[in-house]
Coordinates of C-alpha atoms in Angstrom, one line a residue:
X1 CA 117.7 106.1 97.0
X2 CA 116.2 102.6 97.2
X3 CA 119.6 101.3 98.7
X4 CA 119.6 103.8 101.1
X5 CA 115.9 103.1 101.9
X6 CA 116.4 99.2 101.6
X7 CA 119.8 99.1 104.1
X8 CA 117.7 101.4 106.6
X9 CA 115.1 99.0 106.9
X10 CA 117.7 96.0 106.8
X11 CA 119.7 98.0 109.7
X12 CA 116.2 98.4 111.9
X13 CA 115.3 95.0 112.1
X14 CA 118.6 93.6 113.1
X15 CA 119.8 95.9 115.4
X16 CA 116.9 97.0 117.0
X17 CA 113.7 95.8 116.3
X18 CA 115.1 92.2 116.5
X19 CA 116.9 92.0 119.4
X20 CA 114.1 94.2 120.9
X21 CA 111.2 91.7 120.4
X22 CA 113.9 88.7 121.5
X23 CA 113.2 87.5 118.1
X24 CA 117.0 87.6 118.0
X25 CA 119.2 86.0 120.4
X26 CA 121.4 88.9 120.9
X27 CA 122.3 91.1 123.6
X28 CA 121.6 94.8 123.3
X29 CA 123.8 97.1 121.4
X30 CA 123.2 100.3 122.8
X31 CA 125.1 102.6 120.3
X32 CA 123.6 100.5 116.9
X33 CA 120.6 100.4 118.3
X34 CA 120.2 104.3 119.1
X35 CA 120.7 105.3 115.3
X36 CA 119.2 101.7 113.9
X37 CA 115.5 102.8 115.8
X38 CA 114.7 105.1 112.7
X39 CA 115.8 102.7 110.2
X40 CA 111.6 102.4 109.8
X41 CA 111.5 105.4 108.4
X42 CA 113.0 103.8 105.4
X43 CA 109.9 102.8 104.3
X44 CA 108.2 106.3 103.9
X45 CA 111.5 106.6 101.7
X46 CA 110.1 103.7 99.7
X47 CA 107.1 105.4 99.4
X48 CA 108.0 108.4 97.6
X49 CA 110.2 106.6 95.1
X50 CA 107.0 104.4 94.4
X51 CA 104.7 107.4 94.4
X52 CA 107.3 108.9 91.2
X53 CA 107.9 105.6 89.7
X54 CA 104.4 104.5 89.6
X55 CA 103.4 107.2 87.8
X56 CA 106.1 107.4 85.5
X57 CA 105.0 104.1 84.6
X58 CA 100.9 105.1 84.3
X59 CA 102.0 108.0 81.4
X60 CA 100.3 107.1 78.1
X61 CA 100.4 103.3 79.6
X62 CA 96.8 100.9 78.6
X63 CA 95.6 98.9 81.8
X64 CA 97.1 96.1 80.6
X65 CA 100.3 97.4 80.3
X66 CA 99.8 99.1 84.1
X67 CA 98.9 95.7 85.1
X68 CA 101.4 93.8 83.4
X69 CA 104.1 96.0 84.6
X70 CA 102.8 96.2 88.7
X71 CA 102.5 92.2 88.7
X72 CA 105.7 91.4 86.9
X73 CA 107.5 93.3 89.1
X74 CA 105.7 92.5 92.4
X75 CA 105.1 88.5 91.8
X76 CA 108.0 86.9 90.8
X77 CA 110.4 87.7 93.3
X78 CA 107.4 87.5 96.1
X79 CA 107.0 83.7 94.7
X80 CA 110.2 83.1 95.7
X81 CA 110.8 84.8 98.8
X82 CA 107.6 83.4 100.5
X83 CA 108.4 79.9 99.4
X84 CA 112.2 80.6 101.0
X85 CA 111.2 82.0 104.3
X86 CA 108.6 79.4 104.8
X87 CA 111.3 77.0 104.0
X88 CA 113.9 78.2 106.6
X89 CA 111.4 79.0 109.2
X90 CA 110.5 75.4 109.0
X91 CA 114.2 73.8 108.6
X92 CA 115.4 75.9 111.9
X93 CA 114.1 75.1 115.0
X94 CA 114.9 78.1 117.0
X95 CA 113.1 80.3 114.0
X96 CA 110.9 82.9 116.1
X97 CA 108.7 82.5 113.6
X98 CA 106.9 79.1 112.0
X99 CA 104.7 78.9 108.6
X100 CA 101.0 79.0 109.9
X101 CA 100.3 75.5 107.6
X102 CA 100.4 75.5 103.4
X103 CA 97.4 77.8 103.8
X104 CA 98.7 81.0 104.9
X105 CA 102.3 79.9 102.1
X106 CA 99.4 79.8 99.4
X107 CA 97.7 82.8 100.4
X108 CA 100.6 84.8 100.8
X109 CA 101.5 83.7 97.3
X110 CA 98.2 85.5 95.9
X111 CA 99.7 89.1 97.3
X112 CA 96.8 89.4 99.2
X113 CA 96.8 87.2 101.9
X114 CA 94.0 89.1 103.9
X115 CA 91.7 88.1 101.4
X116 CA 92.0 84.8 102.9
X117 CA 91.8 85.0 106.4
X118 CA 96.0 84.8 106.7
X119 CA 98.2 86.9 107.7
X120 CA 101.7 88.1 105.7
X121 CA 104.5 84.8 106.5
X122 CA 106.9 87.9 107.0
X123 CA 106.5 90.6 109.6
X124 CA 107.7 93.1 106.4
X125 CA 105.3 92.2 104.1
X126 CA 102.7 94.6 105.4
X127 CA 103.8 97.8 103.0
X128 CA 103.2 95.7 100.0
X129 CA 99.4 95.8 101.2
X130 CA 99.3 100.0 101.2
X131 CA 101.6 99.5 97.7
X132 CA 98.9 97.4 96.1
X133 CA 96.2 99.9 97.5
X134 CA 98.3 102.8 95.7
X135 CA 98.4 100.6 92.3
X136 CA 94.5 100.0 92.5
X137 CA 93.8 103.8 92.3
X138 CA 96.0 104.5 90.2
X139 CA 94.6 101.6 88.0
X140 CA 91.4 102.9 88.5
X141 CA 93.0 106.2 86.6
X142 CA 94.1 104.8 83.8
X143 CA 91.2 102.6 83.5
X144 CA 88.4 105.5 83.3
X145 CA 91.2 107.7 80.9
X146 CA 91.5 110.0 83.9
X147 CA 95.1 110.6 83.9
X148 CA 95.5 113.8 83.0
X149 CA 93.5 114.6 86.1
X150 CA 95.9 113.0 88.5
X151 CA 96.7 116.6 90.3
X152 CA 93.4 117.1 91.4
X153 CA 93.0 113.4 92.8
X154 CA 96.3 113.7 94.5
X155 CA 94.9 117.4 96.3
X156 CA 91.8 115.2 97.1
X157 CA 93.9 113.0 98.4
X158 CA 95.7 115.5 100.6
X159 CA 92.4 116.7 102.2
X160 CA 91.2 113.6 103.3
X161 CA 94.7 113.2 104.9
X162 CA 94.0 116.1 106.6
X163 CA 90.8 115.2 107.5
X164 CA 92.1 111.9 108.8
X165 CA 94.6 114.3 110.9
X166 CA 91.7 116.0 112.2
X167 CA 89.5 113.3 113.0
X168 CA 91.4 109.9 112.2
X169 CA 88.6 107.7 110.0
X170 CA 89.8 103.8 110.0
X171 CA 88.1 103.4 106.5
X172 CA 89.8 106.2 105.0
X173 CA 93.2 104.7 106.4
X174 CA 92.1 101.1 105.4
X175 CA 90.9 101.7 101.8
X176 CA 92.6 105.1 101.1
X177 CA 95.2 104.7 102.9
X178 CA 95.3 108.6 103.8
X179 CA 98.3 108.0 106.7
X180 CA 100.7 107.7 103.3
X181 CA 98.8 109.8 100.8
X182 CA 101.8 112.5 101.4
X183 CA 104.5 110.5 100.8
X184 CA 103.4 109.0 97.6
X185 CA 102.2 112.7 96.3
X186 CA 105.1 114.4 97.2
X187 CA 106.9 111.4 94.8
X188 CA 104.2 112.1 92.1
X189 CA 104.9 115.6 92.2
X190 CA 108.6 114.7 92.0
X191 CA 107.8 112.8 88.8
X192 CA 105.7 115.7 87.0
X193 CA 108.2 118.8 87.6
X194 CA 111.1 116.9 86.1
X195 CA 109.0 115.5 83.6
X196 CA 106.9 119.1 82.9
X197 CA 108.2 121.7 85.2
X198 CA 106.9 123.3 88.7
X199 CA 104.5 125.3 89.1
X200 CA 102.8 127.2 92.4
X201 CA 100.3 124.7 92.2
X202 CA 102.8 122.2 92.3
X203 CA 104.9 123.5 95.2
X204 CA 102.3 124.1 97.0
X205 CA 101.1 120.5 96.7
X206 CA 104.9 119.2 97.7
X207 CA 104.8 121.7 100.6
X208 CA 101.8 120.4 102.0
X209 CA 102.6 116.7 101.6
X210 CA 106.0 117.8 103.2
X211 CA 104.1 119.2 106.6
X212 CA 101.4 116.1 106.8
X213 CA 104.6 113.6 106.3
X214 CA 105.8 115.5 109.6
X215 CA 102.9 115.2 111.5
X216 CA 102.1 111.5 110.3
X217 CA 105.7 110.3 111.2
X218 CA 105.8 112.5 114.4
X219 CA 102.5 110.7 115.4
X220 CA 103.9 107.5 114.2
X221 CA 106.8 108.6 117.0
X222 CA 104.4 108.2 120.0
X223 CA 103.3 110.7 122.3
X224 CA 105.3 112.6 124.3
X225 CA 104.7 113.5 128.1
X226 CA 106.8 116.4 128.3
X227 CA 108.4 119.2 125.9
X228 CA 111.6 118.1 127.9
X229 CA 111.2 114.8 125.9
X230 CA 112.4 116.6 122.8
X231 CA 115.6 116.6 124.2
X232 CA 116.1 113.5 125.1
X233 CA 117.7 110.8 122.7
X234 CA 118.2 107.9 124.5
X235 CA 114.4 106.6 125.2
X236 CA 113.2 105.7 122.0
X237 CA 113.0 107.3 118.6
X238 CA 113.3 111.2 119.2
X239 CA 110.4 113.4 117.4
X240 CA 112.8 116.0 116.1
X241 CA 115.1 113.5 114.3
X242 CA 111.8 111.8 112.9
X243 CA 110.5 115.2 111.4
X244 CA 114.7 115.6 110.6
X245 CA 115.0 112.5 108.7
X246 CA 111.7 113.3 106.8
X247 CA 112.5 116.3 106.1
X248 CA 115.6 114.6 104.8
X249 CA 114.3 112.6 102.6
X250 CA 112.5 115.9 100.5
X251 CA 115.8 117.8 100.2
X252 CA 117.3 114.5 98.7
X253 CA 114.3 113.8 96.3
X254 CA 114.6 117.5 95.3
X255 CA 118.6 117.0 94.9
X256 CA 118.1 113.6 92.9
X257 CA 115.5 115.2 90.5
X258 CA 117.9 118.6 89.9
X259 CA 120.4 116.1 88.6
X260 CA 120.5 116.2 84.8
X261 CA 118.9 112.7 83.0
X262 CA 121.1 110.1 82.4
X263 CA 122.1 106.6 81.7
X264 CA 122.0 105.2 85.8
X265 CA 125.5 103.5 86.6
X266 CA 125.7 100.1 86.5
X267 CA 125.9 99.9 90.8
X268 CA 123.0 102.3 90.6
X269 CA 121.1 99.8 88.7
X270 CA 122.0 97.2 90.5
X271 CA 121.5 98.4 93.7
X272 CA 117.8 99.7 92.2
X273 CA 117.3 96.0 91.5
X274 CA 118.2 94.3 94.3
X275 CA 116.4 96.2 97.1
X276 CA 113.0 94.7 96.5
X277 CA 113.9 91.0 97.1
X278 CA 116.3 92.1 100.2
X279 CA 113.8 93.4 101.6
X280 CA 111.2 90.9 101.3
X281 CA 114.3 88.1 102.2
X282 CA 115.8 89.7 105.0
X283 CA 113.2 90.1 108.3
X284 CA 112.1 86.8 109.7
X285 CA 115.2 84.6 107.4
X286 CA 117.7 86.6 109.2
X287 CA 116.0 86.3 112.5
X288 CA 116.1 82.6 111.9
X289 CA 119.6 82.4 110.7
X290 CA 121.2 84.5 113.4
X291 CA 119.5 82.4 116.3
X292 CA 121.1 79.5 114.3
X293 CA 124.3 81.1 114.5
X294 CA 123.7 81.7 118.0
X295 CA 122.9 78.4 118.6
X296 CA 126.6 76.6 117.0
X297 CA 128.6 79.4 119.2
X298 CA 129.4 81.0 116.1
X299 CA 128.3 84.2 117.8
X300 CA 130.0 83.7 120.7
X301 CA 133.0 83.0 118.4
X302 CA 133.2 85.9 116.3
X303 CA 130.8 88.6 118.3
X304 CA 127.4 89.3 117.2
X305 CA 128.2 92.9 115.4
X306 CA 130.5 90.5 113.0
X307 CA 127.9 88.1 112.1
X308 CA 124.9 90.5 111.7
X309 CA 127.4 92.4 109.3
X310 CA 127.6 88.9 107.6
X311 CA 124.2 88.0 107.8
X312 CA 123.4 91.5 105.8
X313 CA 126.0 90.7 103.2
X314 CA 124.1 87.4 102.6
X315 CA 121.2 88.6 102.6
X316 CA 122.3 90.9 99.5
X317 CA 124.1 88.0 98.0
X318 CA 120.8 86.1 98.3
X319 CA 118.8 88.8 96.8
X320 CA 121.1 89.0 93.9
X321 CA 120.4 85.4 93.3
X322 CA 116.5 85.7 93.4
X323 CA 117.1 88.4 91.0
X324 CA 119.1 86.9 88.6
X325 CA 118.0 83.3 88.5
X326 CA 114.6 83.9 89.6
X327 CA 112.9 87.4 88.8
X328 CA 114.2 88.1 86.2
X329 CA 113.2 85.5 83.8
X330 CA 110.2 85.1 85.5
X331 CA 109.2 88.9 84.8
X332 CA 109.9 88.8 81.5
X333 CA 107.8 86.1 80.9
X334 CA 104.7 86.9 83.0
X335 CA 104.9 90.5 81.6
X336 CA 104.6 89.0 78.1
X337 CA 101.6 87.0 78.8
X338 CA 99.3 89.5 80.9
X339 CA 100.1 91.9 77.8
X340 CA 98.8 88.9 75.2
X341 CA 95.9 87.5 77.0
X342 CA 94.8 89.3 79.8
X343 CA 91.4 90.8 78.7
X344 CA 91.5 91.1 74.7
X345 CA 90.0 94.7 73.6
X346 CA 90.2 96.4 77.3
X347 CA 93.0 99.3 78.2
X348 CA 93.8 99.1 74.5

């Protein structure tokens, strides 16, 4: 599911959202770019596998392990991705995009750039922000031994979404981040009836998260001026195909976790590995690297479908290289050393 979720997002920004902005010297592709549009929606993907994953990984885990876990897998390959795009964006002068000074490169480093008055050095980094918020709370669980209470948190959850529906609050969408709350629930809900069972309680909770996703991603759409719109699929993202590909997403979560536990394949596992640094690699590197293309006639040469097809095989070769030079070790390693010395005595 990541690959599917990762490629999406990897298919939005270089056939649509890329040539869309000009950030891309291309010309449009009307055909790619009609069924690339929702490739955005591979995000909210991202956010149901994070909302099962992460609490897999809370279960019985101290805070130091939680910790030690989140930042291991988060940091190292964000270390080297930041450092890479900055690089890039400086080396190639037709880069939409340029490194706002070693500042915003150091902040960005950090995970939390906002913290210091920068923004993300990559126009994809912005989910790793409503991530992080996710974590904290959950961290915030396993830090007061409130765990076994995670159903009623994630219902409370839910009803400040739907307040938030209601009456949209910026703070509960800033430090709550209620807009998502029923995409990461209905992953968490995934997580405890393959691990425990279902119950009504349960399916009610994944039916609820199922109708908010719908109305979150239908708002997410735009408004529409007419029912007439519905019908139309050549003006933008259509609402029914959102709310479709959302819906989607639950009856393939639902297949996955039917499946009987097993060993994952070894492209499975790969594939799991490789779609976080792709998708931190890709965006404003590509950009960069196509206009660059652009630039030599290479694009005139072999026709820009061609070298956006190899500029997303690169991309995944590149991510397999942060991975296994890069992330990996460097995982392992910082892993070991929260779990040592971070704060001797606490989440033990």
């Amino acid at each position: 599911m990541r690959a599917i979720a990762a490629l999406a997002v990897v298919g939005f920004h270089y056939f649509y959202k890329g040539p869309k902005e000009n950030w891309m010297h291309v010309t449009h592709m009307p055909f790619l770019a009609d069924i690339a549009q929702y490739g955005y929606l591979g995000v909210h993907l991202f956010f149901m596998i994070s909302g099962y994953v992460i609490l897999m990984t809370a279960q019985n885990a101290s805070l130091r392990d939680f910790i030690a876990s989140r930042v291991s897998r988060l940091a190292p390959a964000l270390w080297v991705c930041v450092l890479l795009t900055a690089l890039i964006e400086w080396l190639i002068p037709s880069s939409p995009f340029k490194p706002d000074g070693l500042g915003q490169i150091l902040a960005n480093l950090t995970l939390f750039p906002g913290l210091f008055g920068h923004q993300a050095i990559d126009g994809a980094y912005w989910s790793l922000a409503v991530e992080l918020t996710f974590y904290f709370w959950i961290g915030v669980c396993v830090a007061s031994g409130q765990m076994h209470r995670i159903e009623l948190f994630l219902k409370m959850w839910l009803a400040l979404a739907l307040v938030n529906i209601v009456r949209p609050a910026y703070p509960l969408q800033l430090y709550l981040c209620v807009q998502w709350a029923p995409l990461f629930t209905a992953g968490a809900v995934y997580f405890l009836a393959r691990h425990t069972g279902w119950n009504t309680s349960r399916r009610l909770m994944l039916f609820v998260s199922l109708m908010f996703a719908c109305v979150y991603a239908w708002r997410e759409a735009g408004p529409i001026d007419q029912i007439a719109d519905l019908l139309t699929f050549n003006q933008g993202a259509n609402h029914l195909v959102v709310v479709a590909i959302i819906l989607g997403f639950f009856v393939l979560f639902h297949a996955v976790i039917r499946r009987s536990a097993g060993k994952p394949n070894l492209g499975s596992n790969l594939a799991g590995k490789l779609t976080y640094p792709l998708y931190l690699v890709h965006q404003n590197a590509g950009y960069a690297l196509f206009n660059l293309a652009a630039s030599t006639a290479l694009v005139t040469m072999m026709g820009q479908t061609t070298v956006i097809a190899f500029l997303m095989i690169f991309a995944i070769v590149t991510a397999w290289g942060i991975h296994t030079t890069a992330e990996r070790p460097i995982a392992a390693w910082l892993r070991q050393s929260i779990q040592k010395r971070t704060w001797q005595g606490v989440g033990t």
